[in-house]
Short mmCIF file of C-alpha atoms and ligand atoms in Angstrom, two decimals:
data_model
loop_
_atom_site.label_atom_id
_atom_site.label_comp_id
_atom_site.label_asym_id
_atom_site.label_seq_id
_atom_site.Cartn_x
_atom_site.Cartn_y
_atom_site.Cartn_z
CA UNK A 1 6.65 -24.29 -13.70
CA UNK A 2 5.71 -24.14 -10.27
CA UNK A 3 4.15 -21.53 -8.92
CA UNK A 4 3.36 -21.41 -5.20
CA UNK A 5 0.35 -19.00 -3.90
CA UNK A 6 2.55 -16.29 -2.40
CA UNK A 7 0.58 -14.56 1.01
CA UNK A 8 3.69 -12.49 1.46
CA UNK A 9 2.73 -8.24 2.62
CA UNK A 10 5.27 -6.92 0.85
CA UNK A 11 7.37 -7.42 -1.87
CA UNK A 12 4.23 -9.35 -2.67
CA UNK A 13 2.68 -11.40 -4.84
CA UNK A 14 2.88 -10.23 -8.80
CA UNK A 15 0.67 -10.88 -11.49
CA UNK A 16 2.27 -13.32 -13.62
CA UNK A 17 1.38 -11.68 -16.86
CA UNK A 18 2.91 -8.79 -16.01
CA UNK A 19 6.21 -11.01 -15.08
CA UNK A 20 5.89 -12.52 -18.09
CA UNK A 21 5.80 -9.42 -20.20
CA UNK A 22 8.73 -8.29 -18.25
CA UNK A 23 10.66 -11.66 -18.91
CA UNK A 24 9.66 -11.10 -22.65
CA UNK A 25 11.25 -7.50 -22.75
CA UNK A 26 14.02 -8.42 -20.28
CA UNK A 27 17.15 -8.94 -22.94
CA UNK A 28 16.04 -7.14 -26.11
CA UNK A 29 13.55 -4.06 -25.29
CA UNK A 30 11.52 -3.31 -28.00
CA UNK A 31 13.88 -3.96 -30.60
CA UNK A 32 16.50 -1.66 -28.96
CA UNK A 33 19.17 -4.06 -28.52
CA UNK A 34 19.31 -3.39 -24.85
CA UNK A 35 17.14 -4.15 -21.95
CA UNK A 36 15.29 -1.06 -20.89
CA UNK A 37 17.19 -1.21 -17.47
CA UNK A 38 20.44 -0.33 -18.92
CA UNK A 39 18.96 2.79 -21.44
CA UNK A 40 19.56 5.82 -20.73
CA UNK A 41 16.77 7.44 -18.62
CA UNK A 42 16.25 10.32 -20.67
CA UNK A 43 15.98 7.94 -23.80
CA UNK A 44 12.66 7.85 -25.95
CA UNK A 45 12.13 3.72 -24.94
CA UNK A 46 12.06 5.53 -20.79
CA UNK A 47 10.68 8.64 -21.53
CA UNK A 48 7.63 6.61 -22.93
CA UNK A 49 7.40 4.11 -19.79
CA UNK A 50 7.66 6.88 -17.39
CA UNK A 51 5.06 8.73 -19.50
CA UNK A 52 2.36 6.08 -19.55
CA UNK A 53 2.94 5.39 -15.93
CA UNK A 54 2.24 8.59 -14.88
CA UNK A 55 -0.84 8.91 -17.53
CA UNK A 56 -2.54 5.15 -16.83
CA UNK A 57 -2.45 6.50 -12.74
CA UNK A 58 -3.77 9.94 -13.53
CA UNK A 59 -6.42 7.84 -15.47
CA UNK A 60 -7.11 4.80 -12.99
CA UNK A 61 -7.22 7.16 -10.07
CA UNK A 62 -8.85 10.18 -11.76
CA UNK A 63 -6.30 12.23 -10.81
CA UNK A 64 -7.27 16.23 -12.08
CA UNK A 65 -4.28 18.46 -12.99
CA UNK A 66 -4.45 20.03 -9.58
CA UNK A 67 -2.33 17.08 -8.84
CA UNK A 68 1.33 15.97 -9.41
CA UNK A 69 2.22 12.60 -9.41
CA UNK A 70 5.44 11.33 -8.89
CA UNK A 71 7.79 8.57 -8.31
CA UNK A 72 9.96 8.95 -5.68
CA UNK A 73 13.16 6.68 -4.05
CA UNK A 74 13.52 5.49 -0.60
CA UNK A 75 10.11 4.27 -0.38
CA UNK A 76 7.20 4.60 1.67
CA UNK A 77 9.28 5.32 4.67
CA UNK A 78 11.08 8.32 3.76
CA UNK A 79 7.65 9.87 3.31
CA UNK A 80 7.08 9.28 6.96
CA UNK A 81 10.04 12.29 7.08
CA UNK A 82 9.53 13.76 3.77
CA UNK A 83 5.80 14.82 4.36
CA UNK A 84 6.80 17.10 7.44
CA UNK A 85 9.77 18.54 6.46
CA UNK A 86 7.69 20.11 3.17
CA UNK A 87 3.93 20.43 4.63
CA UNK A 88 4.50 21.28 8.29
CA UNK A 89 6.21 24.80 8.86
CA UNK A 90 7.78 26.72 11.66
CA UNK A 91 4.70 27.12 14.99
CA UNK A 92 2.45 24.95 13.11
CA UNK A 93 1.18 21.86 14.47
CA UNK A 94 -0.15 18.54 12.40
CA UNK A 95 -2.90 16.51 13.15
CA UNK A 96 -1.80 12.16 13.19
CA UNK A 97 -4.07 9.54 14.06
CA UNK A 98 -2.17 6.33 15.40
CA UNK A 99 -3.60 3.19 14.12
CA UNK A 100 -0.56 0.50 14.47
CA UNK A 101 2.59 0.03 13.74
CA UNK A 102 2.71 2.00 10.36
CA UNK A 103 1.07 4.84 11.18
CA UNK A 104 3.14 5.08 14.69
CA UNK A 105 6.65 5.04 12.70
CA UNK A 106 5.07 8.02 10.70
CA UNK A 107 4.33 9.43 14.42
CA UNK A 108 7.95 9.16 15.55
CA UNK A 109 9.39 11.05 12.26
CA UNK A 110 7.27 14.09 12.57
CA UNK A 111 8.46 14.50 16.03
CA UNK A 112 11.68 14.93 14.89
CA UNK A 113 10.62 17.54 12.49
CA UNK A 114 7.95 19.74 14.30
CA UNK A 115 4.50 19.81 16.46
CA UNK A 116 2.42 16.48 16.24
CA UNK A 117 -0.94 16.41 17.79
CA UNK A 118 -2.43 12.62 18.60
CA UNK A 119 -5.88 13.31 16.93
CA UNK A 120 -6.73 9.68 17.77
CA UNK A 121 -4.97 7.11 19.67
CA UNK A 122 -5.97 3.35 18.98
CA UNK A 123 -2.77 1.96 18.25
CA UNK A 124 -2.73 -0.72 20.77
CA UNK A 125 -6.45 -1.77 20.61
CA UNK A 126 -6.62 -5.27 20.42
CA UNK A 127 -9.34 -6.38 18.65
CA UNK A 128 -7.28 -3.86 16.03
CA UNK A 129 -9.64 -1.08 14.67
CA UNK A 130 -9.12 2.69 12.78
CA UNK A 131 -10.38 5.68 14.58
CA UNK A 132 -14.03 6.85 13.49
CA UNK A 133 -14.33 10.45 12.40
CA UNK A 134 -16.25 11.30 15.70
CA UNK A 135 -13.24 10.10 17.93
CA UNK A 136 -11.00 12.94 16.12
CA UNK A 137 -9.66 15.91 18.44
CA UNK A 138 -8.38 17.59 15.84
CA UNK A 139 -6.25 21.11 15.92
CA UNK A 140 -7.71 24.42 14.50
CA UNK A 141 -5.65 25.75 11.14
CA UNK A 142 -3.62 21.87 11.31
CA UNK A 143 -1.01 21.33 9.08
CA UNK A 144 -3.06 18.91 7.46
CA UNK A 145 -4.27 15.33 9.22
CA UNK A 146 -2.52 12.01 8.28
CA UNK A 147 -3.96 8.59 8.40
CA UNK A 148 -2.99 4.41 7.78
CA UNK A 149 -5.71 3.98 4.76
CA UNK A 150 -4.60 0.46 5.90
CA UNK A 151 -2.41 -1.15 8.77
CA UNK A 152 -0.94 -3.92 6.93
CA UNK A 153 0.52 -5.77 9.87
CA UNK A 154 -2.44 -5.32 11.90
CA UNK A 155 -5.65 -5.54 9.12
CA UNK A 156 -7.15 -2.44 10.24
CA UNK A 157 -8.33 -0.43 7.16
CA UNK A 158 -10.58 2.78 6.66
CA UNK A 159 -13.62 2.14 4.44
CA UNK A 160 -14.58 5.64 4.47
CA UNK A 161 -11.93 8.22 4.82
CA UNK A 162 -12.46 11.39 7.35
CA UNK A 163 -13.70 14.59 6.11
CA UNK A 164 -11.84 17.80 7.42
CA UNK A 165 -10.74 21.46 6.89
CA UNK A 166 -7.24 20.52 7.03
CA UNK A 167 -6.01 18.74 3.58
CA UNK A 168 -5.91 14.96 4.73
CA UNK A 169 -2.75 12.83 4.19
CA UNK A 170 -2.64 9.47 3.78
CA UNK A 171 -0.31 6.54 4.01
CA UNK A 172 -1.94 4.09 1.22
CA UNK A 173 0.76 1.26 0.88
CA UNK A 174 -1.04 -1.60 0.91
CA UNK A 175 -4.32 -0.31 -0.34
CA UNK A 176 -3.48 1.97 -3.30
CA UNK A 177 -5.16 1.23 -5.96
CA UNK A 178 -7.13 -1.77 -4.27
CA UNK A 179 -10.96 0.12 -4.67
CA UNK A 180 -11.99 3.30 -5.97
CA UNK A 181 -11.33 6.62 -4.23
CA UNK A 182 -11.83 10.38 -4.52
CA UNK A 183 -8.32 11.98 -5.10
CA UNK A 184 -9.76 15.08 -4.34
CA UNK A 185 -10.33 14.32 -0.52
CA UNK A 186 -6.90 14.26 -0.46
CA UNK A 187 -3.88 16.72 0.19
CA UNK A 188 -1.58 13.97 -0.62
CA UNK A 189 -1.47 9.96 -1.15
CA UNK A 190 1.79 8.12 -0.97
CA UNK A 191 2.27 4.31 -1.01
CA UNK A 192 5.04 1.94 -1.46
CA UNK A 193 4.88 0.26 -4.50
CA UNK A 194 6.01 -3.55 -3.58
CA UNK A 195 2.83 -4.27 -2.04
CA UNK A 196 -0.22 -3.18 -4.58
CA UNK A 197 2.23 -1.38 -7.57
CA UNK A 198 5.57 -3.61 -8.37
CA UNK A 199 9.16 -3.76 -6.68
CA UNK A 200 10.40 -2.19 -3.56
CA UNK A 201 12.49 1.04 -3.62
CA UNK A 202 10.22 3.56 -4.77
CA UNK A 203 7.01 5.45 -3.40
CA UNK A 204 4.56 7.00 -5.72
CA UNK A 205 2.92 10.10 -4.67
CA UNK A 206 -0.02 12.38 -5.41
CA UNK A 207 0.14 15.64 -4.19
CA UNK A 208 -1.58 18.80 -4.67
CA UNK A 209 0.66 20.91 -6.33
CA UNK A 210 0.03 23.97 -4.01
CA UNK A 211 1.05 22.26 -0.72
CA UNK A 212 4.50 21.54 -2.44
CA UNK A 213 4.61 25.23 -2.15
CA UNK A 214 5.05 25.48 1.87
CA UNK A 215 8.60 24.06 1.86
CA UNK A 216 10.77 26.30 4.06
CA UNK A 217 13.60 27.85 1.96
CA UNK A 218 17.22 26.08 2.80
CA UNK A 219 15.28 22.44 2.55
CA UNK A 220 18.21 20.25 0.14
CA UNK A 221 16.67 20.33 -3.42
CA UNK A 222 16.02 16.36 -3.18
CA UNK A 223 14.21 16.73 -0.08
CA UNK A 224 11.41 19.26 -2.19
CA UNK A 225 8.31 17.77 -3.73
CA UNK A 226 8.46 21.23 -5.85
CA UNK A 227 12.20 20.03 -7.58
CA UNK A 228 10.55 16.60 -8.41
CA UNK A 229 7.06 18.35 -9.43
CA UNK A 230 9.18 20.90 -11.70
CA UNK A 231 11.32 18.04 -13.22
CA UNK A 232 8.49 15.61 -13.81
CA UNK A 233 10.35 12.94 -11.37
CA UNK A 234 13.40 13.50 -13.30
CA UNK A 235 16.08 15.54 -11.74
CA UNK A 236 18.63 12.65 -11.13
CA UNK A 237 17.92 9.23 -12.04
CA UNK A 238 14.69 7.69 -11.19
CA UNK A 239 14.29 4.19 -9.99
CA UNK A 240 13.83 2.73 -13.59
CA UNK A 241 12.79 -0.72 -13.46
CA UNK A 242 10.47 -0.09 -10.56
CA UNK A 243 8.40 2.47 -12.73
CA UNK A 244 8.61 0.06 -15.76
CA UNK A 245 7.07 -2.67 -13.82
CA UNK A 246 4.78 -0.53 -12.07
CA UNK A 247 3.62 1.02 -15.77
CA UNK A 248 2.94 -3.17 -16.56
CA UNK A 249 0.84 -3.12 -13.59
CA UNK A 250 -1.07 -0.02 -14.75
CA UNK A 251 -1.88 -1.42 -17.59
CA UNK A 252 -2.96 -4.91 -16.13
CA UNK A 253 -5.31 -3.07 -13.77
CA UNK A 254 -6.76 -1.23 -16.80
CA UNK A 255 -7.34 -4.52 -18.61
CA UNK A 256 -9.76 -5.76 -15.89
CA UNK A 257 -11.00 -2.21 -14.70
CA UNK A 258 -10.96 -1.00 -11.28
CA UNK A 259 -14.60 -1.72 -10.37
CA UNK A 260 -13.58 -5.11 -11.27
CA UNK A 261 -10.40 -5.33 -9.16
CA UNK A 262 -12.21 -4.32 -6.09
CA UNK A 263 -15.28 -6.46 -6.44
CA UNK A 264 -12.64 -8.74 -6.53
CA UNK A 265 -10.51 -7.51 -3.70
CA UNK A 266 -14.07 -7.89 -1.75
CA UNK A 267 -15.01 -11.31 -2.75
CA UNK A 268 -11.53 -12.58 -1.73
CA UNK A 269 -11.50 -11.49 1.55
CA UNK A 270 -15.43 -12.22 2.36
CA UNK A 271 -14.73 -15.72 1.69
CA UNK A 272 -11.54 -15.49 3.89
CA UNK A 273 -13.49 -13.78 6.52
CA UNK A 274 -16.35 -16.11 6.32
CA UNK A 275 -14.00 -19.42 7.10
CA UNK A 276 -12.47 -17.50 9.73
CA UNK A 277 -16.34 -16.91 11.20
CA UNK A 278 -17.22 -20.74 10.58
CA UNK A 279 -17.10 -21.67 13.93
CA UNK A 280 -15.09 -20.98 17.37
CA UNK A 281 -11.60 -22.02 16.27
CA UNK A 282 -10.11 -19.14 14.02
CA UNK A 283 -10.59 -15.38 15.54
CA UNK A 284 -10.09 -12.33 13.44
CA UNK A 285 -7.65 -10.06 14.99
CA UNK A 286 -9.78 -6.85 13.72
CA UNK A 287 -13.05 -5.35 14.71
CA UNK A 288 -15.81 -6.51 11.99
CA UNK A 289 -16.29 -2.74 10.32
CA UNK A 290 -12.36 -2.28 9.94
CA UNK A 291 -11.19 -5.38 8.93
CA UNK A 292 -9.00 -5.18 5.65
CA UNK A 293 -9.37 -6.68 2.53
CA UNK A 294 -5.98 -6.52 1.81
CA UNK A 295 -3.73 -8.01 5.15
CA UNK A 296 -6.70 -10.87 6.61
CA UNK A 297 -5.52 -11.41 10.33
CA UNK A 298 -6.75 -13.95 12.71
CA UNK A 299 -5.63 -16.40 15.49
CA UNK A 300 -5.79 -20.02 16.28
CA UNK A 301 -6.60 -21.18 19.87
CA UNK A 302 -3.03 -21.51 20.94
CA UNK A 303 0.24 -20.13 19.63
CA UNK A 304 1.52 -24.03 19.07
CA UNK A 305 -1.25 -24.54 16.72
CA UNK A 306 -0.46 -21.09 15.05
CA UNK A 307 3.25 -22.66 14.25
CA UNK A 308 1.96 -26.09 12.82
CA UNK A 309 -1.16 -23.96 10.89
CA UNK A 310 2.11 -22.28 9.48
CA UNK A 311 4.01 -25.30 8.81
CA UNK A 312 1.44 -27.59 6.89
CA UNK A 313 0.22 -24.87 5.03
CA UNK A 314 3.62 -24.20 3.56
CA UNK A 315 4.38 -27.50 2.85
CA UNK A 316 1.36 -27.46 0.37
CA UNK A 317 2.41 -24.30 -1.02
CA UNK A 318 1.21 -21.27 0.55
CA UNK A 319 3.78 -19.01 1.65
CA UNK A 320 4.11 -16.42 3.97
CA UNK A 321 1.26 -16.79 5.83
CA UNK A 322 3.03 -15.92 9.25
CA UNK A 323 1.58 -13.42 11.21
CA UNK A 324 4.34 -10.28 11.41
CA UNK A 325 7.12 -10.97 14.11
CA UNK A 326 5.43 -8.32 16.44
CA UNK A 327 1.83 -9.71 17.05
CA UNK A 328 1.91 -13.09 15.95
CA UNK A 329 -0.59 -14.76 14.14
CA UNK A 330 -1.84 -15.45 11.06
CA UNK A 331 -1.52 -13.19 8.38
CA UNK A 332 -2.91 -13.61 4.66
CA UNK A 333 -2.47 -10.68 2.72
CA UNK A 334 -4.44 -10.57 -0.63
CA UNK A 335 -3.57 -7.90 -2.82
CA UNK A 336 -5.22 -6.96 -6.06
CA UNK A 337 -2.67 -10.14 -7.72
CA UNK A 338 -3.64 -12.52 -5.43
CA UNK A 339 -5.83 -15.08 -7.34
CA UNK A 340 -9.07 -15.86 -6.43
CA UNK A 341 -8.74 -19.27 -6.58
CA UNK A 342 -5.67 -19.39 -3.98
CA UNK A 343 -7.97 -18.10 -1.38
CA UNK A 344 -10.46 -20.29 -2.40
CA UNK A 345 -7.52 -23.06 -1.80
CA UNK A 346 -6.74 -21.89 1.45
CA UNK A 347 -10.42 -21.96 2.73
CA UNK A 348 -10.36 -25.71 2.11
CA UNK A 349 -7.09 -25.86 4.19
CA UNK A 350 -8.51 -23.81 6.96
CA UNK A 351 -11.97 -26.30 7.28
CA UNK A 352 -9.76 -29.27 6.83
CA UNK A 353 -6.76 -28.25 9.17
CA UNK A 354 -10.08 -26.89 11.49
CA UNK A 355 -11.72 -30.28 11.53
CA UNK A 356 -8.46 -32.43 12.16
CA UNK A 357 -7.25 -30.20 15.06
CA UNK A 358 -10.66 -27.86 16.24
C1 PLP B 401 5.10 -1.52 3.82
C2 PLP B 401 4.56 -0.28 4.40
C3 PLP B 401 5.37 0.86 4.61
C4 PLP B 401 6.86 0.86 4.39
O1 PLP B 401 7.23 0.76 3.06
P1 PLP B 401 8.77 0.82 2.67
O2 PLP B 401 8.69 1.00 1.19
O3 PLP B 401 9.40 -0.45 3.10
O4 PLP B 401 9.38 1.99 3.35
C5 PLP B 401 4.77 1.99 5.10
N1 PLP B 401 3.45 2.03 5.38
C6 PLP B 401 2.65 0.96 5.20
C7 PLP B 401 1.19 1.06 5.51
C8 PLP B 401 3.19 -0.23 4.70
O5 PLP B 401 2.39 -1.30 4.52
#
């Protein structure tokens, strides 16, 4: 078996224990006779997956009963509507900071929904960076403020997360679950889950259960966090085999412990860092006190150097190291199932590919 070391943002790499278990399960569930994507969803073999899913992120994330947490379809994008249409009501104005590219397609779909206020604009910084709290102009009584934990095309990330009145929203797909947090800084958390969770196709979300409240009467039912709160993610179908994997994931994260995962997560990206440092010929795309530990972004000296970089490093097996098609680039991105020893692997391509071209 061949495994190549996968540097893809999203679907992304998976750990292959958890792959493993899933290939073990895939034709027989648990004795069932069936695999657990075609039982019913309100069977006792689902009802237990969806169960321990919820419980192993409530637990990992210490998430307190003030919170729901839910799995919803359409991924993280639909959130970019989905979070306006329930928390931002009639004359009411809410507070975005623009970071990138993610957190400007969030922008554009509260504008079609109600007031947005720019609380920071550094979207088009190059080196990339995050706002700092002191740069926020932020609007009295808000909706609430929402924020890119982490620009994954860019490499921008927050390493400590604003404080304000308003309750603070953030767009965690490609960091969830990467370090430790405090759940109760937050209003609401929402993330993808094909970069740090499982598949595509589904978002999960924490949300304080008292913001679901704000939804203006007439919103469809599906379009309410307070139908999916009051049906425990249940009121049609859920994305099934996304949650099952993501519960595998759970569980693999609990196995090593989240400490663990993020001194990890830092490690990995230090050493990354450090080869890009290591002389004049690499450049990191991010300023030093934002730069991610999840998407690693940097630049060779010319753009035809960028394309071979590319080339020879796929041809010894790491893929998807292409910087996105918007900026260019180099882009590694190292999520909590990227090995250690495949970044190790591309450090010694980086000196060597360095020395025979730098
Ligand atoms: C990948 C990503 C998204 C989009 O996720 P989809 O599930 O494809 O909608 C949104 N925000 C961030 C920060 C991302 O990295």
């Amino acid at each position: 078996m061949a495994r190549c070391y996968n540097f893809c943002a999203g679907p992304a790499t998976l750990s292959l224990s958890v792959l493993e278990t899933a290939r073990d399960e895939m034709v027989d569930y648990q004795g069932c006779g069936m695999s657990i994507m075609e039982s019913s969803h309100r069977g006792k073999q689902y009802a237990a997956v969806h169960a321990e899913a919820e419980s192993n992120i409530r637990e990992l994330m210490g998430v307190s009963d003030d919170y729901a947490v839910l799995f919803l379809q359409g991924g993280a994008s639909t959130q970019f509507a989905y979070i306006p249409i329930n928390l931002l009501g009639e004359g009411q104005t809410a507070d975005y900071t623009n970071s990138g590219a993610w957190a400007a397609k969030a922008i554009k779909e509260a504008k079609l929904i109600g007031d947005v206020n720019i609380a920071a604009d550094c979207g088009s910084d190059i080196p990339t960076r995050v706002p700092s709290q002191d740069e926020l102009q932020l609007t009295d009584g808000a909706a609430y403020l929402h924020i890119t934990s982490n620009e994954t095309i860019s490499g921008a990330q927050w390493k400590t997360y604003p404080t304000v009145d308003a309750p603070l929203v953030a767009d965690m797909s490609s960091d969830i679950l990467s370090r430790p947090i405090d759940v109760s800084q937050f209003g609401l958390i929402y993330a993808g889950l094909q970069k740090n969770l499982g598949p595509s196709g589904a978002a999960l979300v924490i949300i304080r259960k008292d913001l679901a409240e704000r939804v203006p009467s007439g919103t469809p039912t599906m379009f309410k966090y307070a139908t999916h709160i009051d049906k425990g993610s249940m009121f049609n179908t859920p994305p099934c085999f996304s949650i099952y994997i993501l519960n595998l994931v759970t569980r693999w994260i609990k196995e090593q412990g989240l400490e663990n995962v993020y001194q990890q997560n830092v490690d990995k990206a230090a050493a990354l860092y450090a080869a890009i440092d290591g002389g004049d010929f690499y450049r990191g795309t991010a300023v030093p006190e934002c730069r991610s530990d999840m998407n690693v972004t940097w630049r060779l000296p010319s753009e035809a150097l960028e394309a071979e970089f590319v080339k020879q490093a796929d041809a010894q097996g790491f893929k998807g190291l292409k910087g996105h098609r918007s900026v260019g680039g180099i882009r590694a991105s190292i999520y909590n199932a990227f090995p250690a020893e495949g970044v190790d692997a591309l450090v010694t391509f980086m000196k060597d590919f360095q020395s025979r071209n730098g």
